[in-house]
mmCIF file of N, CA, C and O in Angstrom:
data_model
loop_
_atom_site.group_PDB
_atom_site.id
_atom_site.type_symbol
_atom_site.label_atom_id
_atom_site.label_comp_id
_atom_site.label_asym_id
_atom_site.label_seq_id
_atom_site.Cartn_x
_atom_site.Cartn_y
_atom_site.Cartn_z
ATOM 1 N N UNK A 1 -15.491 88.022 111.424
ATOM 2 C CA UNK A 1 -15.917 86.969 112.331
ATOM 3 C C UNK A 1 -16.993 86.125 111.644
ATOM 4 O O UNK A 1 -18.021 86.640 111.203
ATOM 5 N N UNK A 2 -16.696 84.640 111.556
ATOM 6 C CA UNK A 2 -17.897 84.118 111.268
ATOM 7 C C UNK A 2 -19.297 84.143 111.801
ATOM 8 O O UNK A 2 -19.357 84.424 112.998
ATOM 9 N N UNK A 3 -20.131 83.978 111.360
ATOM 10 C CA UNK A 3 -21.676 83.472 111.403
ATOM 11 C C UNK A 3 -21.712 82.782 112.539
ATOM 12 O O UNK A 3 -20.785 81.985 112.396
ATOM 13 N N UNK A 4 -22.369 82.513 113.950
ATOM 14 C CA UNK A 4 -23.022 81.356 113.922
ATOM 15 C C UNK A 4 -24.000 81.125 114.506
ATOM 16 O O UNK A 4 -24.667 81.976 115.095
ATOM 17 N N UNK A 5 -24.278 79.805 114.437
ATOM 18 C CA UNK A 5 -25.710 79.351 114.654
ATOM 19 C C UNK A 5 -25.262 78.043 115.417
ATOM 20 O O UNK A 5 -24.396 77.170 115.371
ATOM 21 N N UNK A 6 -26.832 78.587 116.451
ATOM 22 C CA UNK A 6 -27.098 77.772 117.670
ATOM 23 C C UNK A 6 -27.468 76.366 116.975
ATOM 24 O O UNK A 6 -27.968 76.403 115.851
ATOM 25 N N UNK A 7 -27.282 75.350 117.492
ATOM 26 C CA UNK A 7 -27.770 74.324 117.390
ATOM 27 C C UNK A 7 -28.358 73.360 118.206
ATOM 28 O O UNK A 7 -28.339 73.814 119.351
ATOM 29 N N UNK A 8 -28.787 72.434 118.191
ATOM 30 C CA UNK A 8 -29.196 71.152 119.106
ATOM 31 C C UNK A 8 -28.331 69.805 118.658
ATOM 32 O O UNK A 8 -28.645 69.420 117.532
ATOM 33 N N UNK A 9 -27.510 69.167 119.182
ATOM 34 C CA UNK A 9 -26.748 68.184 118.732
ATOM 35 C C UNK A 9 -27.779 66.918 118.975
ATOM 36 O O UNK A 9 -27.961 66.622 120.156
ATOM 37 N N UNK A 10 -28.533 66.075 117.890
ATOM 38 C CA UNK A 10 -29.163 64.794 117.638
ATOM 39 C C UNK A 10 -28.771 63.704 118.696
ATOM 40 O O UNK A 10 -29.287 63.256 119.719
ATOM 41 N N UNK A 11 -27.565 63.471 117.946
ATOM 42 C CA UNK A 11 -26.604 62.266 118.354
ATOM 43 C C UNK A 11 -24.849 62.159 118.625
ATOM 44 O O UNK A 11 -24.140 63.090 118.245
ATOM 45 N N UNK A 12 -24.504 61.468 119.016
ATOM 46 C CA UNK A 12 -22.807 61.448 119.234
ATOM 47 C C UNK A 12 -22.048 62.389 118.348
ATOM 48 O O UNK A 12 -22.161 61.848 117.248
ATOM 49 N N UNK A 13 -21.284 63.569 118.163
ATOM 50 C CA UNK A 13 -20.537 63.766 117.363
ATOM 51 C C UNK A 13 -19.089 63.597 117.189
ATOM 52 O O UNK A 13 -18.397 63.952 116.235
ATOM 53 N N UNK A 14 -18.638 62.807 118.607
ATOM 54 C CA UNK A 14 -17.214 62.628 118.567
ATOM 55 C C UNK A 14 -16.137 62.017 117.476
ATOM 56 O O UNK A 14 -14.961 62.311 117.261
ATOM 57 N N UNK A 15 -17.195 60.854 116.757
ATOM 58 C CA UNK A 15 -16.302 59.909 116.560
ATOM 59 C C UNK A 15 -16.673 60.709 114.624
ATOM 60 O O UNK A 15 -15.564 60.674 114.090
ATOM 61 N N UNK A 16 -17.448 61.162 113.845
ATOM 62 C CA UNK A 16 -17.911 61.598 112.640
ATOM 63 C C UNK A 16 -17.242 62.785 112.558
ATOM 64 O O UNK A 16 -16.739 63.087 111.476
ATOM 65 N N UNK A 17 -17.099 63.805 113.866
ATOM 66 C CA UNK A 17 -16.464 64.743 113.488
ATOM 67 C C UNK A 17 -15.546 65.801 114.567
ATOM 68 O O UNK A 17 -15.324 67.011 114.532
ATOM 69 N N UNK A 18 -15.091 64.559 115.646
ATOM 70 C CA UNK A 18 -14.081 65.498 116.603
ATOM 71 C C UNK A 18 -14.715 66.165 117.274
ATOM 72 O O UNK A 18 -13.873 66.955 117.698
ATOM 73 N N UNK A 19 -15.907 66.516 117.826
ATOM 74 C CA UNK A 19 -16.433 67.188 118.762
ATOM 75 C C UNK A 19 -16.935 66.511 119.747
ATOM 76 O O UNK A 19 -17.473 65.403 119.749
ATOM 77 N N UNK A 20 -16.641 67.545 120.925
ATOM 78 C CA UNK A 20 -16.921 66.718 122.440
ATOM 79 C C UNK A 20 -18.101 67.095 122.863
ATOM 80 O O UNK A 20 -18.113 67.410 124.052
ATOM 81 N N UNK A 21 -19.781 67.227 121.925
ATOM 82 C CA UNK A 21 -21.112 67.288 122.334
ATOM 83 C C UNK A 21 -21.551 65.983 122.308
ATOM 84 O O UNK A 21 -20.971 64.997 121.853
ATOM 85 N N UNK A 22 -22.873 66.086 122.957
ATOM 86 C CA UNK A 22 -23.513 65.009 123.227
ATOM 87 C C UNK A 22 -24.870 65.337 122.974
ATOM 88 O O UNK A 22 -25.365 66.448 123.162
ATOM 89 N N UNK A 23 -25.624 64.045 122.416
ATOM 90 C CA UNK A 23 -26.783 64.266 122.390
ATOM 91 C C UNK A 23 -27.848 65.334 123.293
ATOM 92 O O UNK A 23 -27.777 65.297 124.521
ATOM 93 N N UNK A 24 -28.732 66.186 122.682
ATOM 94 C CA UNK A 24 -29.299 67.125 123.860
ATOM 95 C C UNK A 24 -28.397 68.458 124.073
ATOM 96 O O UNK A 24 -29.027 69.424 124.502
ATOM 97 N N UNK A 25 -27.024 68.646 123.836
ATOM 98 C CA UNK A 25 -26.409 70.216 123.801
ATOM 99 C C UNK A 25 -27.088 70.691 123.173
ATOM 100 O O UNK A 25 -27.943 70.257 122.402
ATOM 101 N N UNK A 26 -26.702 71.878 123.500
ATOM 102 C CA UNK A 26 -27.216 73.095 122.333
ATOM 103 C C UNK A 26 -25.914 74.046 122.616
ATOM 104 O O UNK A 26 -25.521 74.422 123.720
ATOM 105 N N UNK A 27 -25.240 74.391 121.092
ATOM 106 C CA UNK A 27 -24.316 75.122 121.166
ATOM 107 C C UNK A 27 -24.788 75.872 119.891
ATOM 108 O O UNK A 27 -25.756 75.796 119.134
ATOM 109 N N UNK A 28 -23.619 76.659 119.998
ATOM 110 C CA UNK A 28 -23.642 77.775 118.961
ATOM 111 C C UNK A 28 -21.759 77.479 117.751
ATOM 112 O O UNK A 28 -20.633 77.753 118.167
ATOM 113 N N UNK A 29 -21.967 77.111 116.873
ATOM 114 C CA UNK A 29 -21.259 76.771 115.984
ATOM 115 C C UNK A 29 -21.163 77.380 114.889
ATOM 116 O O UNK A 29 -22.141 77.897 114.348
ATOM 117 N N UNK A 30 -19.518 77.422 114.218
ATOM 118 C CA UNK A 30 -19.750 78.895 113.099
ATOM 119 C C UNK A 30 -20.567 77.788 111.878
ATOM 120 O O UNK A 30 -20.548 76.575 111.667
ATOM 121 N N UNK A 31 -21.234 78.949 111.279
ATOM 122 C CA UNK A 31 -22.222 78.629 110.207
ATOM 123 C C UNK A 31 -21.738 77.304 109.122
ATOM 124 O O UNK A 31 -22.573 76.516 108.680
ATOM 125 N N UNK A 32 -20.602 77.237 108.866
ATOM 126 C CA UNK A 32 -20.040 75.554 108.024
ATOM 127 C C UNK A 32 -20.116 74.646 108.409
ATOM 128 O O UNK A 32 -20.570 73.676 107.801
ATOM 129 N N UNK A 33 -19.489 74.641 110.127
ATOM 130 C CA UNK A 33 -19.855 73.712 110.662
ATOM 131 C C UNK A 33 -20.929 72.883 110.841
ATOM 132 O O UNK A 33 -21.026 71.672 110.642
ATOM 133 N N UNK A 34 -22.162 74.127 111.463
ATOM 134 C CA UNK A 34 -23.393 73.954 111.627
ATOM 135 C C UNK A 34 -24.274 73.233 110.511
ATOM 136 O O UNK A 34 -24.982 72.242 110.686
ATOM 137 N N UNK A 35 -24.130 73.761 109.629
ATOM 138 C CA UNK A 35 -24.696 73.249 108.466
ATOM 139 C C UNK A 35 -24.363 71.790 108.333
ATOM 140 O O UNK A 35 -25.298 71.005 108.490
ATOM 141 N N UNK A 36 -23.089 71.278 108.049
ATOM 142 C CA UNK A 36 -22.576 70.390 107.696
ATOM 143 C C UNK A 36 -23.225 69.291 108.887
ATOM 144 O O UNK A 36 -23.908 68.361 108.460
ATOM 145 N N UNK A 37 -23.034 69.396 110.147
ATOM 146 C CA UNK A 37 -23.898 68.974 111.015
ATOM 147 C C UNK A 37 -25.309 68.813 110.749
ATOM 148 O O UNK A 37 -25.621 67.622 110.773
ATOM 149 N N UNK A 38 -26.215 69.550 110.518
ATOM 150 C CA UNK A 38 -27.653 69.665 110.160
ATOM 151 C C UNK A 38 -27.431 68.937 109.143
ATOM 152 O O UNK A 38 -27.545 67.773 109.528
ATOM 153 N N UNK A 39 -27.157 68.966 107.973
ATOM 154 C CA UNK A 39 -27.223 68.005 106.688
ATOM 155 C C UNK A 39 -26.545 66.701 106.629
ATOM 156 O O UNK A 39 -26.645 65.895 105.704
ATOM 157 N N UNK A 40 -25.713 66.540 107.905
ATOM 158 C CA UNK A 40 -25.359 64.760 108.038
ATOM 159 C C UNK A 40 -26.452 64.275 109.333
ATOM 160 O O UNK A 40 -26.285 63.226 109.956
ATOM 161 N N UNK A 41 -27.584 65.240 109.602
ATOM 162 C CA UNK A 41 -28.532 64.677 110.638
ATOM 163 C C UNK A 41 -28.186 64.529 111.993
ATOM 164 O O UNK A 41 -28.754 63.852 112.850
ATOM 165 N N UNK A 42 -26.966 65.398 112.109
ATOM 166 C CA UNK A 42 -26.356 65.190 114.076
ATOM 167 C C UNK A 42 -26.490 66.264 114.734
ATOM 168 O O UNK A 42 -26.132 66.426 115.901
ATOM 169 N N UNK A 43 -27.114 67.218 113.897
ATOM 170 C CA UNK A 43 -27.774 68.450 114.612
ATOM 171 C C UNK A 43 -28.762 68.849 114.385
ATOM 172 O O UNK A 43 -29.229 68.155 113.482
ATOM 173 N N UNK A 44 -29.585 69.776 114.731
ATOM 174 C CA UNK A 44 -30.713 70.650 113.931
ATOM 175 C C UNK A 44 -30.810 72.218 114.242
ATOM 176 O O UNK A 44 -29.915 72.424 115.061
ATOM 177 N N UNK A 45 -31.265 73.039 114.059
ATOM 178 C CA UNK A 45 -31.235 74.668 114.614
ATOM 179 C C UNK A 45 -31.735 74.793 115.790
ATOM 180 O O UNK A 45 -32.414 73.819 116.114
ATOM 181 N N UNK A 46 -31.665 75.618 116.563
ATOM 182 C CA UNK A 46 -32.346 75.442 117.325
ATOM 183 C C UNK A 46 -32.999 77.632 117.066
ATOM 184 O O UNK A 46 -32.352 78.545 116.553
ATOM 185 N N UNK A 47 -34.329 77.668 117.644
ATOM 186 C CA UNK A 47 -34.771 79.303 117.706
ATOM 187 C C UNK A 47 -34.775 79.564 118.748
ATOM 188 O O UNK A 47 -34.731 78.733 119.655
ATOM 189 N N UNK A 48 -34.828 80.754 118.894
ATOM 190 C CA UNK A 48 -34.798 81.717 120.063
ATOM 191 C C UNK A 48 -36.093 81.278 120.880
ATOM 192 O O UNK A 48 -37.250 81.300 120.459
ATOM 193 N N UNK A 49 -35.642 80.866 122.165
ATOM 194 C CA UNK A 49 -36.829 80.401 123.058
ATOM 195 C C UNK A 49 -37.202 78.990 122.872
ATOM 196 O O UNK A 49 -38.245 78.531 123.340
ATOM 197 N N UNK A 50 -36.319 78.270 122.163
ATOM 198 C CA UNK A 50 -36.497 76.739 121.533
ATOM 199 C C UNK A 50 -37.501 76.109 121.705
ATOM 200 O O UNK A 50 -38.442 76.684 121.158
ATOM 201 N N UNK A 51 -37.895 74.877 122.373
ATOM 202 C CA UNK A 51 -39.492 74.466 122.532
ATOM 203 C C UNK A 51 -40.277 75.154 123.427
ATOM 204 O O UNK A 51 -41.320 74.571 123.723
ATOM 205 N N UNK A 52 -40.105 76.120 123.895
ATOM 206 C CA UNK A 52 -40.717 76.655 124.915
ATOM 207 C C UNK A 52 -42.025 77.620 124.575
ATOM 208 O O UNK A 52 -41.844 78.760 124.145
ATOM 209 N N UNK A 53 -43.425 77.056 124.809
ATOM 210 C CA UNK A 53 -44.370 77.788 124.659
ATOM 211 C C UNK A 53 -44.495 78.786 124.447
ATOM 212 O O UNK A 53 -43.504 79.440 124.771
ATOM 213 N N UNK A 54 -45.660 79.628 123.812
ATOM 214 C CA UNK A 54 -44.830 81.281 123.965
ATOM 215 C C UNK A 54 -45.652 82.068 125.090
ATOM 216 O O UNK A 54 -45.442 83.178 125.579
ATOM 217 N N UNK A 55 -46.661 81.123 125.341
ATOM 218 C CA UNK A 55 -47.726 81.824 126.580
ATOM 219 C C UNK A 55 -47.254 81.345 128.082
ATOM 220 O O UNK A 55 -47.958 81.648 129.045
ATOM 221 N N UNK A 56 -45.915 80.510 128.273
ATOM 222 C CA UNK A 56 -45.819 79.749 129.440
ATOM 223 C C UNK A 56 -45.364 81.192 130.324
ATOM 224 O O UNK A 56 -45.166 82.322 129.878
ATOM 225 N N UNK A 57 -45.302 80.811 131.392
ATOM 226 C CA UNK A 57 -44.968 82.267 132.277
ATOM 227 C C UNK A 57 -43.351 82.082 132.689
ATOM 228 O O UNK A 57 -42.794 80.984 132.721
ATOM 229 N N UNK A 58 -42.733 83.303 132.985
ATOM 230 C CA UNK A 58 -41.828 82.649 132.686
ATOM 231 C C UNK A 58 -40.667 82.734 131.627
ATOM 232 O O UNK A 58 -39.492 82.432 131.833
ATOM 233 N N UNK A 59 -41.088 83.092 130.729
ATOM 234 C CA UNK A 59 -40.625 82.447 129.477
ATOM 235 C C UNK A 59 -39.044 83.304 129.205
ATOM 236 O O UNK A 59 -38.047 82.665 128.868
ATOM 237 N N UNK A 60 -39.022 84.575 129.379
ATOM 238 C CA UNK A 60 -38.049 85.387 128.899
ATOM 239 C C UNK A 60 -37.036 84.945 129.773
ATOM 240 O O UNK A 60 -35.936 85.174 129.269
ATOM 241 N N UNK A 61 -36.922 84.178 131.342
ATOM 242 C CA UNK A 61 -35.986 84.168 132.286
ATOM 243 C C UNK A 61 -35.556 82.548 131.644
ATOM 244 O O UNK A 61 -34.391 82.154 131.579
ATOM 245 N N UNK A 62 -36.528 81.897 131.287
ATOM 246 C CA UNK A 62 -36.718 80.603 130.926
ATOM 247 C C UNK A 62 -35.080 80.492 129.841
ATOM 248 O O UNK A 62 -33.970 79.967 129.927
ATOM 249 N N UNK A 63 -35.698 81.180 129.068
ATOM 250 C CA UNK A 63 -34.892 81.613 127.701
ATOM 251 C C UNK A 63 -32.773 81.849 128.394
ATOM 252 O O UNK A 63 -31.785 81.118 128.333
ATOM 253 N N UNK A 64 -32.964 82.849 128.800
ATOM 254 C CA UNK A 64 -32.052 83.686 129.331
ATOM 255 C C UNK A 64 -30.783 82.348 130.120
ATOM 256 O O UNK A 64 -29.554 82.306 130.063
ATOM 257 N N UNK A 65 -31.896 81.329 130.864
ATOM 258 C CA UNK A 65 -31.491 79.908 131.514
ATOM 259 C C UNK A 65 -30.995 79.187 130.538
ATOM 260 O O UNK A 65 -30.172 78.300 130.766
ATOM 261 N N UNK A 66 -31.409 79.456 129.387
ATOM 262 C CA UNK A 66 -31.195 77.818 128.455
ATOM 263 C C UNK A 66 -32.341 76.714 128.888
ATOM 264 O O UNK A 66 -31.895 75.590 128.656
ATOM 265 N N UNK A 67 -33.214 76.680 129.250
ATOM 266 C CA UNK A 67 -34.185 75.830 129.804
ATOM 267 C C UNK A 67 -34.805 75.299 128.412
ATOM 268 O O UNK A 67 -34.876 76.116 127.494
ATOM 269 N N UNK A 68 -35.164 74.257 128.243
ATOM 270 C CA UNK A 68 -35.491 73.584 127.233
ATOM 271 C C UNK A 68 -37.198 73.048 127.712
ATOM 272 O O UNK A 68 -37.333 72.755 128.900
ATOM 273 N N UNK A 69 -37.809 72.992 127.263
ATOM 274 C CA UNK A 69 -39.847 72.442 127.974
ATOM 275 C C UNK A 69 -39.354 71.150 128.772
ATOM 276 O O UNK A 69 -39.551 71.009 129.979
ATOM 277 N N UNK A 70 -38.619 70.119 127.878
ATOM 278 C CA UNK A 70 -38.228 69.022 128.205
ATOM 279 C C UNK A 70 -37.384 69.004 129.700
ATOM 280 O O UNK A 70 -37.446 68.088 130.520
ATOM 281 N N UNK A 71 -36.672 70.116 129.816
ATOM 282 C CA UNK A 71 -35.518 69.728 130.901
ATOM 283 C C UNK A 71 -36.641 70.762 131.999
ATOM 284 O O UNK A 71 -36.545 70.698 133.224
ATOM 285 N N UNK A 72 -37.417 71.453 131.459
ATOM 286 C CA UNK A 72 -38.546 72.512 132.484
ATOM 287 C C UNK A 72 -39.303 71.510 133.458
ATOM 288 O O UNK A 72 -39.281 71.610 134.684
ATOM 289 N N UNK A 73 -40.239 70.142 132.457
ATOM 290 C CA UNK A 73 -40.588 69.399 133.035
ATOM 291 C C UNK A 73 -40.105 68.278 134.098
ATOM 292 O O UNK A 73 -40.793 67.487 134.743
ATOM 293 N N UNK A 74 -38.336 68.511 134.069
ATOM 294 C CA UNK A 74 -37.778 67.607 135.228
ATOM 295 C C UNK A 74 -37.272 68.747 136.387
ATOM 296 O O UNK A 74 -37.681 68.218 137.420
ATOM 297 N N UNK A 75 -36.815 69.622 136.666
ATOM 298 C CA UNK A 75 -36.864 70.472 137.249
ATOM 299 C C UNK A 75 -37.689 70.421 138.473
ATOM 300 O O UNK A 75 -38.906 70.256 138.393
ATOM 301 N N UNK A 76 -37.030 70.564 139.693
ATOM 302 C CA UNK A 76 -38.182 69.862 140.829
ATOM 303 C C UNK A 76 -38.007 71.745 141.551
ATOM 304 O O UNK A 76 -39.058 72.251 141.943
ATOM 305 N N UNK A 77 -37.049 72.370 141.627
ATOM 306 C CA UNK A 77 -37.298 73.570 141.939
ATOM 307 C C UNK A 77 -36.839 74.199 141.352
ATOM 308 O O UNK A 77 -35.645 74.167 141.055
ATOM 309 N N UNK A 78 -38.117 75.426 140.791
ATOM 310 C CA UNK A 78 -38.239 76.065 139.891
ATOM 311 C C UNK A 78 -37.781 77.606 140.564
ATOM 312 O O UNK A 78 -37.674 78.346 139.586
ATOM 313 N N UNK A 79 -37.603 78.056 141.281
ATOM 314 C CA UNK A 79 -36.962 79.310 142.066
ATOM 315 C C UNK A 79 -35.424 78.597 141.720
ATOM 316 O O UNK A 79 -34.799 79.657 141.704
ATOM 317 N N UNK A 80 -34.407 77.582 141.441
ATOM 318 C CA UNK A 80 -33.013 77.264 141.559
ATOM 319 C C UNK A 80 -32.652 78.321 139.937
ATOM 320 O O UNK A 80 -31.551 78.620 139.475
ATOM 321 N N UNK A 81 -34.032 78.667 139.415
ATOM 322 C CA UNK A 81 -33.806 79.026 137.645
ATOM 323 C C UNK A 81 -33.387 80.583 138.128
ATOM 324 O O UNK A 81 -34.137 81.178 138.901
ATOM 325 N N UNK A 82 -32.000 81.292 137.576
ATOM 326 C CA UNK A 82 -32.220 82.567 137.540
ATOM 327 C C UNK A 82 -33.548 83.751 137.339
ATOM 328 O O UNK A 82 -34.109 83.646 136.248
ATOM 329 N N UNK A 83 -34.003 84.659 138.108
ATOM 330 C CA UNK A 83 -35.410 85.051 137.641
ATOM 331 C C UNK A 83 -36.520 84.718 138.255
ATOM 332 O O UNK A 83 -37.457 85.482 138.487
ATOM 333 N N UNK A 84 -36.426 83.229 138.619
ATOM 334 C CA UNK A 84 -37.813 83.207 138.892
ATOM 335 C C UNK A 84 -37.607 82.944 140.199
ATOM 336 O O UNK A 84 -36.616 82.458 140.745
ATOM 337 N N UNK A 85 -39.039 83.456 140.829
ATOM 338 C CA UNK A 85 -39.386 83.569 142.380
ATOM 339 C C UNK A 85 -40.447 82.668 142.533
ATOM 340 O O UNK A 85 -40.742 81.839 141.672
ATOM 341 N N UNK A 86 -40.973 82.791 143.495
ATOM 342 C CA UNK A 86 -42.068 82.048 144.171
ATOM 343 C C UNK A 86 -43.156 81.800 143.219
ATOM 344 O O UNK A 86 -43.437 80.697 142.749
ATOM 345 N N UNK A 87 -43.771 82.954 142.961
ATOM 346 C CA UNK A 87 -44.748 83.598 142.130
ATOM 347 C C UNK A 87 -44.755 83.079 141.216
ATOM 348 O O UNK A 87 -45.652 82.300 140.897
ATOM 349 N N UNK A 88 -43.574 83.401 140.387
ATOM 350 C CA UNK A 88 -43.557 82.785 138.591
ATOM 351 C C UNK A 88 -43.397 80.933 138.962
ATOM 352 O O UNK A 88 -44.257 80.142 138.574
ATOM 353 N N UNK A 89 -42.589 80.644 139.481
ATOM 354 C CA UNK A 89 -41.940 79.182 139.739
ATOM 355 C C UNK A 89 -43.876 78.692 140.054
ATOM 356 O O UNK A 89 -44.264 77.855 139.238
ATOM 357 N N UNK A 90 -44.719 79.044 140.864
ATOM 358 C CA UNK A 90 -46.006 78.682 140.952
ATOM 359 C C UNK A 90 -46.835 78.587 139.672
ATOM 360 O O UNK A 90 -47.449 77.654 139.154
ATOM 361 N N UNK A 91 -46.628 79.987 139.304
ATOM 362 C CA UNK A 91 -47.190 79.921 137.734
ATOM 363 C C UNK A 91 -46.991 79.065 136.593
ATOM 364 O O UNK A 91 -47.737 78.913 135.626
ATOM 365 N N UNK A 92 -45.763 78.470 136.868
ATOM 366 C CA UNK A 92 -44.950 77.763 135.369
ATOM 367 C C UNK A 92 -45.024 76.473 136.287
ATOM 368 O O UNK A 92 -44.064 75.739 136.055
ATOM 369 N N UNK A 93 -45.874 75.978 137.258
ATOM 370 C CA UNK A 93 -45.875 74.216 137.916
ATOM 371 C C UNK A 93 -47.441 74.125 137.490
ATOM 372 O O UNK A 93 -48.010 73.046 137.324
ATOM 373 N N UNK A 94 -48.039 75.331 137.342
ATOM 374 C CA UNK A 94 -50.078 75.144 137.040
ATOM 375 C C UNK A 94 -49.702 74.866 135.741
ATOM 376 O O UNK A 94 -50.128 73.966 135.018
ATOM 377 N N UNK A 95 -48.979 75.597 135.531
ATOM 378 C CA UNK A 95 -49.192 75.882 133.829
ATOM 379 C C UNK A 95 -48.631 74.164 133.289
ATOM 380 O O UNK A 95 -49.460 73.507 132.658
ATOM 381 N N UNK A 96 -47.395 73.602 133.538
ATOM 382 C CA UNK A 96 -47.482 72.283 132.956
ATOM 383 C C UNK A 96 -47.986 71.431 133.623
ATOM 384 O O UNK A 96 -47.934 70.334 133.066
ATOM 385 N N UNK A 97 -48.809 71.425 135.286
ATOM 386 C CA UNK A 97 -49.638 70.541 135.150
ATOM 387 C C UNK A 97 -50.910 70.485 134.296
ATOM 388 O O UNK A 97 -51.282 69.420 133.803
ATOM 389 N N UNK A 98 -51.774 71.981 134.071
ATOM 390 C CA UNK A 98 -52.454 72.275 132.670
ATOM 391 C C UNK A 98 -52.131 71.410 131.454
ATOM 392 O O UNK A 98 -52.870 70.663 130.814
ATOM 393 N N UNK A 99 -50.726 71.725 131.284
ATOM 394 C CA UNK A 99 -50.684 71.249 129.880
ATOM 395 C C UNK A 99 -50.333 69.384 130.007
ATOM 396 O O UNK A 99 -49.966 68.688 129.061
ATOM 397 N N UNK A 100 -50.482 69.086 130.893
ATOM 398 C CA UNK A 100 -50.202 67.754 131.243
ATOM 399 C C UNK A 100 -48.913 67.014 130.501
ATOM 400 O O UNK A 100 -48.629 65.848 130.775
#
């Protein structure tokens, strides 16, 4: 079985190379692909827990969601996320109004 690796898709990849992502996915692609993507600039890697703080509360259910900081901060209810309850969903609305 091949390799692969998660990615973040940049920009359009339909028309460069037949794939139906869009800017902002994150998939997981076998390792040639991926690469070849990353080195024509229409993807990049993405890590485990991707932009996501490592002190935010939260974080492991965060992960588990696919939740990105970016898509955390549009999110109007935070209990709709697998995991989180009242409690944490309170904790992780201080915490990025904190981080402004």
């Amino acid at each position: 079985m091949a390799k692969l690796i998660k990615v973040k898709i940049l920009k359009p990849v339909a028309g460069a190379f037949g794939l139906a992502y869009f800017p902002d996915d994150v998939t997981e692609l076998e390792q040639k692909q991926a690469t070849t993507l990353i080195k024509a600039g229409y993807a990049t890697t993405v890590e485990e827990g991707g932009d996501l703080p490592k002190d935010i509360p939260g974080r492991r259910e965060l992960i588990k969601a696919g939740v990105s900081y970016d898509e955390l901060q549009k999110i109007t209810d935070l209990e709709s996320i697998e995991g989180i309850g009242a409690a944490t969903a309170k904790k992780i609305s201080e915490y990025l109004i904190k981080a402004g």
